[in-house]
Amino acid sequence: MRLRNKPWAVKLVDEHPESVLQNPNPEVKIDWAARFGNDHPIRIEVGSGKGGFITTLARNNPDINFVALELQTTAAGIILRTKLEEGLDNLQILRGDAADIDCFFDANTTDTIYLNFSDPWPKSRHEKRRLTYKSFLEKYKTVLKEDGHIEFKTDNAGLYSYSVQSMNNFGMHFDFVSVDLHHEKPEIVEKNVETEYEQKFAAKGNPIYALHADFR
Ligand SMILES: C[S@@+](CC[C@H](N)C(=O)[O-])C[C@H]1O[C@@H](n2cnc3c(N)ncnc32)[C@H](O)[C@@H]1O
């Protein structure tokens, strides 16, 4: 999904290097504890879009640090605006490519990586761009702690089925799967934090597919 370029967002991002790391050199190690000013646990969302999900998590969990990894500057600027308005000191924005996630974070950094409504790239020739392609799984495995896991949601049946196969082929273990997340038991539905895409597709009546998977 390509957002229309918003000059204010680009300017805001440029003005706040303390909150947004822009396209960092993958060769240079990022000191996340220094950026957050503490060594609280870190959770990462890959492809945060406008950031409704990650800003809600940051607001509700002040003792956990969150990183929104996002390719687009306009999206980064929209997330940043919320962060600044609400003073979410436990949220950092990383404007970069998930293909470099293993350069941006040390091995065994996080217990959770969130993948929400990733671009489906339906054409076979684009398989390698899907964020659940094996090359990405390999990198997530490095960045995740041994007991860490991936939480994945999508409205796209094709991407869901592809991701289940890709993760299964990779030897991953599933501890939660749902083909209709919004109609699961109330305790599961209540805990779910919806993303912008999720709200849009659920409003159209589309089922939301979800899974949690780990590398144990
Ligand atoms: C379809 S949108 C979903 C946004 C949000 N997660 C939601 O559910 O509302 C996918 C987002 O992933 C970002 N994205 C796609 N490929 C990426 C990559 N390789 N690295 C980082 N972000 C990526 C896009 O820029 C876009 O903002």
mmCIF file of C-alpha atoms and ligand atoms in Angstrom:
data_model
loop_
_atom_site.group_PDB
_atom_site.id
_atom_site.type_symbol
_atom_site.label_atom_id
_atom_site.label_comp_id
_atom_site.label_asym_id
_atom_site.label_seq_id
_atom_site.Cartn_x
_atom_site.Cartn_y
_atom_site.Cartn_z
ATOM 1 C CA MET A 1 0.000 0.000 0.000
ATOM 2 C CA ARG A 2 1.450 3.324 -1.093
ATOM 3 C CA LEU A 3 0.294 6.378 0.869
ATOM 4 C CA ARG A 4 0.024 9.696 -0.931
ATOM 5 C CA ASN A 5 3.124 11.765 -0.175
ATOM 6 C CA LYS A 6 2.433 14.312 2.584
ATOM 7 C CA PRO A 7 5.086 17.059 2.732
ATOM 8 C CA TRP A 8 4.254 17.868 6.395
ATOM 9 C CA ALA A 9 4.992 14.249 7.339
ATOM 10 C CA VAL A 10 8.353 14.261 5.566
ATOM 11 C CA LYS A 11 9.262 17.534 7.309
ATOM 12 C CA LEU A 12 8.155 16.250 10.718
ATOM 13 C CA VAL A 13 10.257 13.104 10.308
ATOM 14 C CA ASP A 14 13.295 15.190 9.332
ATOM 15 C CA GLU A 15 12.837 17.364 12.415
ATOM 16 C CA HIS A 16 12.755 14.443 14.861
ATOM 17 C CA PRO A 17 15.818 12.235 14.490
ATOM 18 C CA GLU A 18 15.517 11.361 18.193
ATOM 19 C CA SER A 19 12.235 9.540 17.416
ATOM 20 C CA VAL A 20 12.732 8.336 13.842
ATOM 21 C CA LEU A 21 15.776 6.570 12.499
ATOM 22 C CA GLN A 22 15.763 7.065 8.747
ATOM 23 C CA ASN A 23 17.262 4.398 6.563
ATOM 24 C CA PRO A 24 20.126 3.651 8.954
ATOM 25 C CA ASN A 25 23.298 2.141 7.592
ATOM 26 C CA PRO A 26 22.790 -1.626 8.063
ATOM 27 C CA GLU A 27 26.499 -1.902 8.859
ATOM 28 C CA VAL A 28 26.175 0.292 11.962
ATOM 29 C CA LYS A 29 24.766 -1.217 15.137
ATOM 30 C CA ILE A 30 21.795 0.649 16.642
ATOM 31 C CA ASP A 31 21.897 1.222 20.395
ATOM 32 C CA TRP A 32 18.200 0.781 21.197
ATOM 33 C CA ALA A 33 18.658 1.099 24.970
ATOM 34 C CA ALA A 34 20.239 4.520 24.390
ATOM 35 C CA ARG A 35 17.436 5.588 22.045
ATOM 36 C CA PHE A 36 14.738 4.561 24.522
ATOM 37 C CA GLY A 37 16.714 5.665 27.566
ATOM 38 C CA ASN A 38 16.118 2.327 29.277
ATOM 39 C CA ASP A 39 16.534 -1.392 28.681
ATOM 40 C CA HIS A 40 12.893 -2.435 28.838
ATOM 41 C CA PRO A 41 11.830 -5.320 26.563
ATOM 42 C CA ILE A 42 11.403 -4.443 22.881
ATOM 43 C CA ARG A 43 8.621 -5.539 20.523
ATOM 44 C CA ILE A 44 8.672 -4.863 16.800
ATOM 45 C CA GLU A 45 5.906 -4.305 14.267
ATOM 46 C CA VAL A 46 6.941 -4.778 10.643
ATOM 47 C CA GLY A 47 4.989 -2.575 8.212
ATOM 48 C CA SER A 48 3.104 -0.395 10.701
ATOM 49 C CA GLY A 49 1.300 1.791 8.146
ATOM 50 C CA LYS A 50 -0.408 4.671 9.953
ATOM 51 C CA GLY A 51 0.447 3.063 13.284
ATOM 52 C CA GLY A 52 -2.946 2.596 14.973
ATOM 53 C CA PHE A 53 -1.868 -0.815 16.301
ATOM 54 C CA ILE A 54 1.601 0.037 17.602
ATOM 55 C CA THR A 55 0.556 3.357 19.154
ATOM 56 C CA THR A 56 -2.271 1.587 21.012
ATOM 57 C CA LEU A 57 0.162 -1.029 22.322
ATOM 58 C CA ALA A 58 2.635 1.686 23.357
ATOM 59 C CA ARG A 59 -0.112 3.641 25.147
ATOM 60 C CA ASN A 60 -1.351 0.549 26.992
ATOM 61 C CA ASN A 61 2.067 -0.890 27.897
ATOM 62 C CA PRO A 62 4.353 1.879 29.176
ATOM 63 C CA ASP A 63 6.949 -0.596 30.484
ATOM 64 C CA ILE A 64 7.482 -2.191 27.076
ATOM 65 C CA ASN A 65 9.365 -0.502 24.249
ATOM 66 C CA PHE A 66 7.930 -0.681 20.731
ATOM 67 C CA VAL A 67 9.583 -0.187 17.354
ATOM 68 C CA ALA A 68 7.496 0.559 14.250
ATOM 69 C CA LEU A 69 9.517 -0.612 11.240
ATOM 70 C CA GLU A 70 8.045 1.050 8.166
ATOM 71 C CA LEU A 71 9.228 1.621 4.612
ATOM 72 C CA GLN A 72 7.311 4.816 3.826
ATOM 73 C CA THR A 73 8.240 8.258 5.159
ATOM 74 C CA THR A 74 4.657 9.518 5.059
ATOM 75 C CA ALA A 75 3.502 6.588 7.207
ATOM 76 C CA ALA A 76 6.436 7.193 9.584
ATOM 77 C CA GLY A 77 5.354 10.845 9.862
ATOM 78 C CA ILE A 78 1.762 9.880 10.698
ATOM 79 C CA ILE A 79 2.974 7.515 13.447
ATOM 80 C CA LEU A 80 5.365 10.192 14.698
ATOM 81 C CA ARG A 81 2.578 12.761 14.964
ATOM 82 C CA THR A 82 0.643 10.442 17.306
ATOM 83 C CA LYS A 83 3.778 9.662 19.288
ATOM 84 C CA LEU A 84 4.518 13.357 19.815
ATOM 85 C CA GLU A 85 0.900 14.334 20.572
ATOM 86 C CA GLU A 86 0.629 11.637 23.225
ATOM 87 C CA GLY A 87 4.194 11.685 24.533
ATOM 88 C CA LEU A 88 4.729 7.985 23.807
ATOM 89 C CA ASP A 89 8.357 7.773 24.927
ATOM 90 C CA ASN A 90 8.281 3.983 24.606
ATOM 91 C CA LEU A 91 7.783 4.136 20.826
ATOM 92 C CA GLN A 92 10.545 4.522 18.241
ATOM 93 C CA ILE A 93 10.045 4.606 14.488
ATOM 94 C CA LEU A 94 12.495 2.939 12.155
ATOM 95 C CA ARG A 95 12.079 4.018 8.550
ATOM 96 C CA GLY A 96 13.697 1.181 6.721
ATOM 97 C CA ASP A 97 13.221 -2.133 4.956
ATOM 98 C CA ALA A 98 12.286 -5.305 6.823
ATOM 99 C CA ALA A 99 14.823 -7.082 4.622
ATOM 100 C CA ASP A 100 17.460 -5.507 6.904
ATOM 101 C CA ILE A 101 15.756 -6.348 10.194
ATOM 102 C CA ASP A 102 18.637 -8.588 11.242
ATOM 103 C CA CYS A 103 21.019 -5.635 10.804
ATOM 104 C CA PHE A 104 18.805 -3.214 12.719
ATOM 105 C CA PHE A 105 18.498 -5.499 15.752
ATOM 106 C CA ASP A 106 20.921 -7.794 17.540
ATOM 107 C CA ALA A 107 20.205 -11.500 17.688
ATOM 108 C CA ASN A 108 17.797 -12.487 20.494
ATOM 109 C CA THR A 109 16.414 -8.959 20.864
ATOM 110 C CA THR A 110 12.658 -9.401 21.052
ATOM 111 C CA ASP A 111 9.945 -11.770 22.211
ATOM 112 C CA THR A 112 7.369 -10.608 19.643
ATOM 113 C CA ILE A 113 7.337 -9.541 16.016
ATOM 114 C CA TYR A 114 3.981 -8.358 14.683
ATOM 115 C CA LEU A 115 3.091 -8.655 10.999
ATOM 116 C CA ASN A 116 -0.229 -6.968 10.347
ATOM 117 C CA PHE A 117 -1.921 -6.938 6.946
ATOM 118 C CA SER A 118 1.339 -7.228 5.065
ATOM 119 C CA ASP A 119 1.194 -6.481 1.355
ATOM 120 C CA PRO A 120 0.041 -9.759 -0.248
ATOM 121 C CA TRP A 121 2.130 -9.638 -3.447
ATOM 122 C CA PRO A 122 -0.217 -12.152 -5.147
ATOM 123 C CA LYS A 123 1.861 -12.728 -8.290
ATOM 124 C CA SER A 124 4.156 -15.764 -8.041
ATOM 125 C CA ARG A 125 7.059 -13.787 -9.446
ATOM 126 C CA HIS A 126 6.815 -11.480 -6.401
ATOM 127 C CA GLU A 127 6.860 -14.286 -3.826
ATOM 128 C CA LYS A 128 10.229 -13.152 -2.439
ATOM 129 C CA ARG A 129 8.719 -9.789 -1.454
ATOM 130 C CA ARG A 130 6.104 -11.354 0.845
ATOM 131 C CA LEU A 131 7.062 -10.679 4.445
ATOM 132 C CA THR A 132 6.527 -14.367 5.268
ATOM 133 C CA TYR A 133 8.877 -15.623 2.544
ATOM 134 C CA LYS A 134 11.590 -17.897 3.932
ATOM 135 C CA SER A 135 14.352 -15.277 3.692
ATOM 136 C CA PHE A 136 12.331 -13.008 6.022
ATOM 137 C CA LEU A 137 11.537 -15.912 8.379
ATOM 138 C CA GLU A 138 15.260 -16.639 8.647
ATOM 139 C CA LYS A 139 15.885 -13.041 9.758
ATOM 140 C CA TYR A 140 12.959 -12.965 12.199
ATOM 141 C CA LYS A 141 14.338 -16.164 13.726
ATOM 142 C CA THR A 142 17.661 -14.438 14.390
ATOM 143 C CA VAL A 143 16.109 -11.342 15.946
ATOM 144 C CA LEU A 144 13.613 -13.259 18.098
ATOM 145 C CA LYS A 145 14.580 -14.673 21.471
ATOM 146 C CA GLU A 146 14.438 -18.432 21.772
ATOM 147 C CA ASP A 147 10.973 -18.301 23.347
ATOM 148 C CA GLY A 148 9.780 -15.483 21.071
ATOM 149 C CA HIS A 149 7.053 -15.640 18.478
ATOM 150 C CA ILE A 150 5.458 -13.978 15.450
ATOM 151 C CA GLU A 151 1.894 -12.661 15.538
ATOM 152 C CA PHE A 152 0.429 -12.398 12.051
ATOM 153 C CA LYS A 153 -2.942 -11.067 10.859
ATOM 154 C CA THR A 154 -4.388 -10.549 7.400
ATOM 155 C CA ASP A 155 -7.684 -10.358 5.546
ATOM 156 C CA ASN A 156 -6.079 -11.997 2.520
ATOM 157 C CA ALA A 157 -6.838 -15.724 2.270
ATOM 158 C CA GLY A 158 -4.087 -16.261 -0.296
ATOM 159 C CA LEU A 159 -1.406 -14.625 1.854
ATOM 160 C CA TYR A 160 -2.655 -16.481 4.928
ATOM 161 C CA SER A 161 -2.503 -19.867 3.271
ATOM 162 C CA TYR A 162 0.904 -19.051 1.745
ATOM 163 C CA SER A 163 2.213 -17.934 5.140
ATOM 164 C CA VAL A 164 1.002 -21.078 6.920
ATOM 165 C CA GLN A 165 2.789 -23.187 4.285
ATOM 166 C CA SER A 166 5.941 -21.080 4.344
ATOM 167 C CA MET A 167 6.151 -21.173 8.150
ATOM 168 C CA ASN A 168 5.320 -24.875 8.249
ATOM 169 C CA ASN A 169 8.026 -25.620 5.652
ATOM 170 C CA PHE A 170 10.414 -23.648 7.835
ATOM 171 C CA GLY A 171 9.623 -25.971 10.756
ATOM 172 C CA MET A 172 7.729 -23.368 12.749
ATOM 173 C CA HIS A 173 5.224 -24.348 15.398
ATOM 174 C CA PHE A 174 1.753 -22.783 15.558
ATOM 175 C CA ASP A 175 0.206 -22.089 18.934
ATOM 176 C CA PHE A 176 -2.786 -20.098 17.690
ATOM 177 C CA VAL A 177 -4.616 -20.117 14.365
ATOM 178 C CA SER A 178 -7.910 -18.503 13.463
ATOM 179 C CA VAL A 179 -9.769 -18.055 10.196
ATOM 180 C CA ASP A 180 -12.247 -15.666 11.808
ATOM 181 C CA LEU A 181 -10.482 -13.776 14.580
ATOM 182 C CA HIS A 182 -13.345 -11.374 15.230
ATOM 183 C CA HIS A 183 -15.693 -14.252 16.034
ATOM 184 C CA GLU A 184 -13.407 -16.167 18.384
ATOM 185 C CA LYS A 185 -14.162 -16.499 22.115
ATOM 186 C CA PRO A 186 -14.780 -13.128 23.852
ATOM 187 C CA GLU A 187 -11.467 -13.280 25.787
ATOM 188 C CA ILE A 188 -9.568 -13.526 22.482
ATOM 189 C CA VAL A 189 -11.618 -10.827 20.734
ATOM 190 C CA GLU A 190 -11.292 -8.439 23.696
ATOM 191 C CA LYS A 191 -7.499 -8.748 23.714
ATOM 192 C CA ASN A 192 -7.214 -8.058 19.980
ATOM 193 C CA VAL A 193 -5.884 -4.620 19.025
ATOM 194 C CA GLU A 194 -7.222 -3.690 15.599
ATOM 195 C CA THR A 195 -5.148 -2.045 12.873
ATOM 196 C CA GLU A 196 -6.434 0.493 10.338
ATOM 197 C CA TYR A 197 -6.588 -2.171 7.620
ATOM 198 C CA GLU A 198 -8.293 -4.585 9.955
ATOM 199 C CA GLN A 199 -11.048 -2.066 10.732
ATOM 200 C CA LYS A 200 -11.522 -1.335 7.056
ATOM 201 C CA PHE A 201 -11.776 -4.956 5.949
ATOM 202 C CA ALA A 202 -13.789 -6.146 8.949
ATOM 203 C CA ALA A 203 -16.314 -3.343 8.267
ATOM 204 C CA LYS A 204 -16.797 -4.854 4.804
ATOM 205 C CA GLY A 205 -17.599 -8.189 6.450
ATOM 206 C CA ASN A 206 -14.307 -9.874 5.510
ATOM 207 C CA PRO A 207 -13.057 -12.505 7.965
ATOM 208 C CA ILE A 208 -9.739 -11.736 9.644
ATOM 209 C CA TYR A 209 -7.156 -14.529 9.598
ATOM 210 C CA ALA A 210 -4.569 -14.744 12.369
ATOM 211 C CA LEU A 211 -1.808 -16.965 13.672
ATOM 212 C CA HIS A 212 0.909 -17.034 16.309
ATOM 213 C CA ALA A 213 3.970 -19.085 15.438
ATOM 214 C CA ASP A 214 7.400 -19.735 16.910
ATOM 215 C CA PHE A 215 10.658 -21.425 15.931
ATOM 216 C CA ARG A 216 10.919 -23.848 18.860
HETATM 217 C C1 LIG B 1 -1.091 -2.987 3.711
HETATM 218 S S1 LIG B 1 -0.216 -1.891 4.744
HETATM 219 C C2 LIG B 1 -0.761 -2.375 6.374
HETATM 220 C C3 LIG B 1 -0.527 -1.310 7.388
HETATM 221 C C4 LIG B 1 -0.894 -1.657 8.849
HETATM 222 N N1 LIG B 1 -0.079 -2.751 9.356
HETATM 223 C C5 LIG B 1 -2.355 -1.988 8.999
HETATM 224 O O1 LIG B 1 -2.671 -3.157 9.233
HETATM 225 O O2 LIG B 1 -3.183 -1.076 8.919
HETATM 226 C C6 LIG B 1 1.428 -2.587 4.682
HETATM 227 C C7 LIG B 1 2.496 -1.649 5.218
HETATM 228 O O3 LIG B 1 3.730 -2.343 5.241
HETATM 229 C C8 LIG B 1 4.757 -1.483 4.781
HETATM 230 N N2 LIG B 1 5.825 -2.342 4.224
HETATM 231 C C9 LIG B 1 5.727 -3.111 3.116
HETATM 232 N N3 LIG B 1 6.891 -3.757 2.888
HETATM 233 C C10 LIG B 1 7.738 -3.386 3.882
HETATM 234 C C11 LIG B 1 9.096 -3.681 4.169
HETATM 235 N N4 LIG B 1 9.792 -4.521 3.387
HETATM 236 N N5 LIG B 1 9.647 -3.127 5.248
HETATM 237 C C12 LIG B 1 8.940 -2.266 6.033
HETATM 238 N N6 LIG B 1 7.650 -1.933 5.809
HETATM 239 C C13 LIG B 1 7.050 -2.488 4.744
HETATM 240 C C14 LIG B 1 4.078 -0.615 3.740
HETATM 241 O O4 LIG B 1 4.783 0.595 3.512
HETATM 242 C C15 LIG B 1 2.708 -0.396 4.376
HETATM 243 O O5 LIG B 1 2.698 0.735 5.195
#
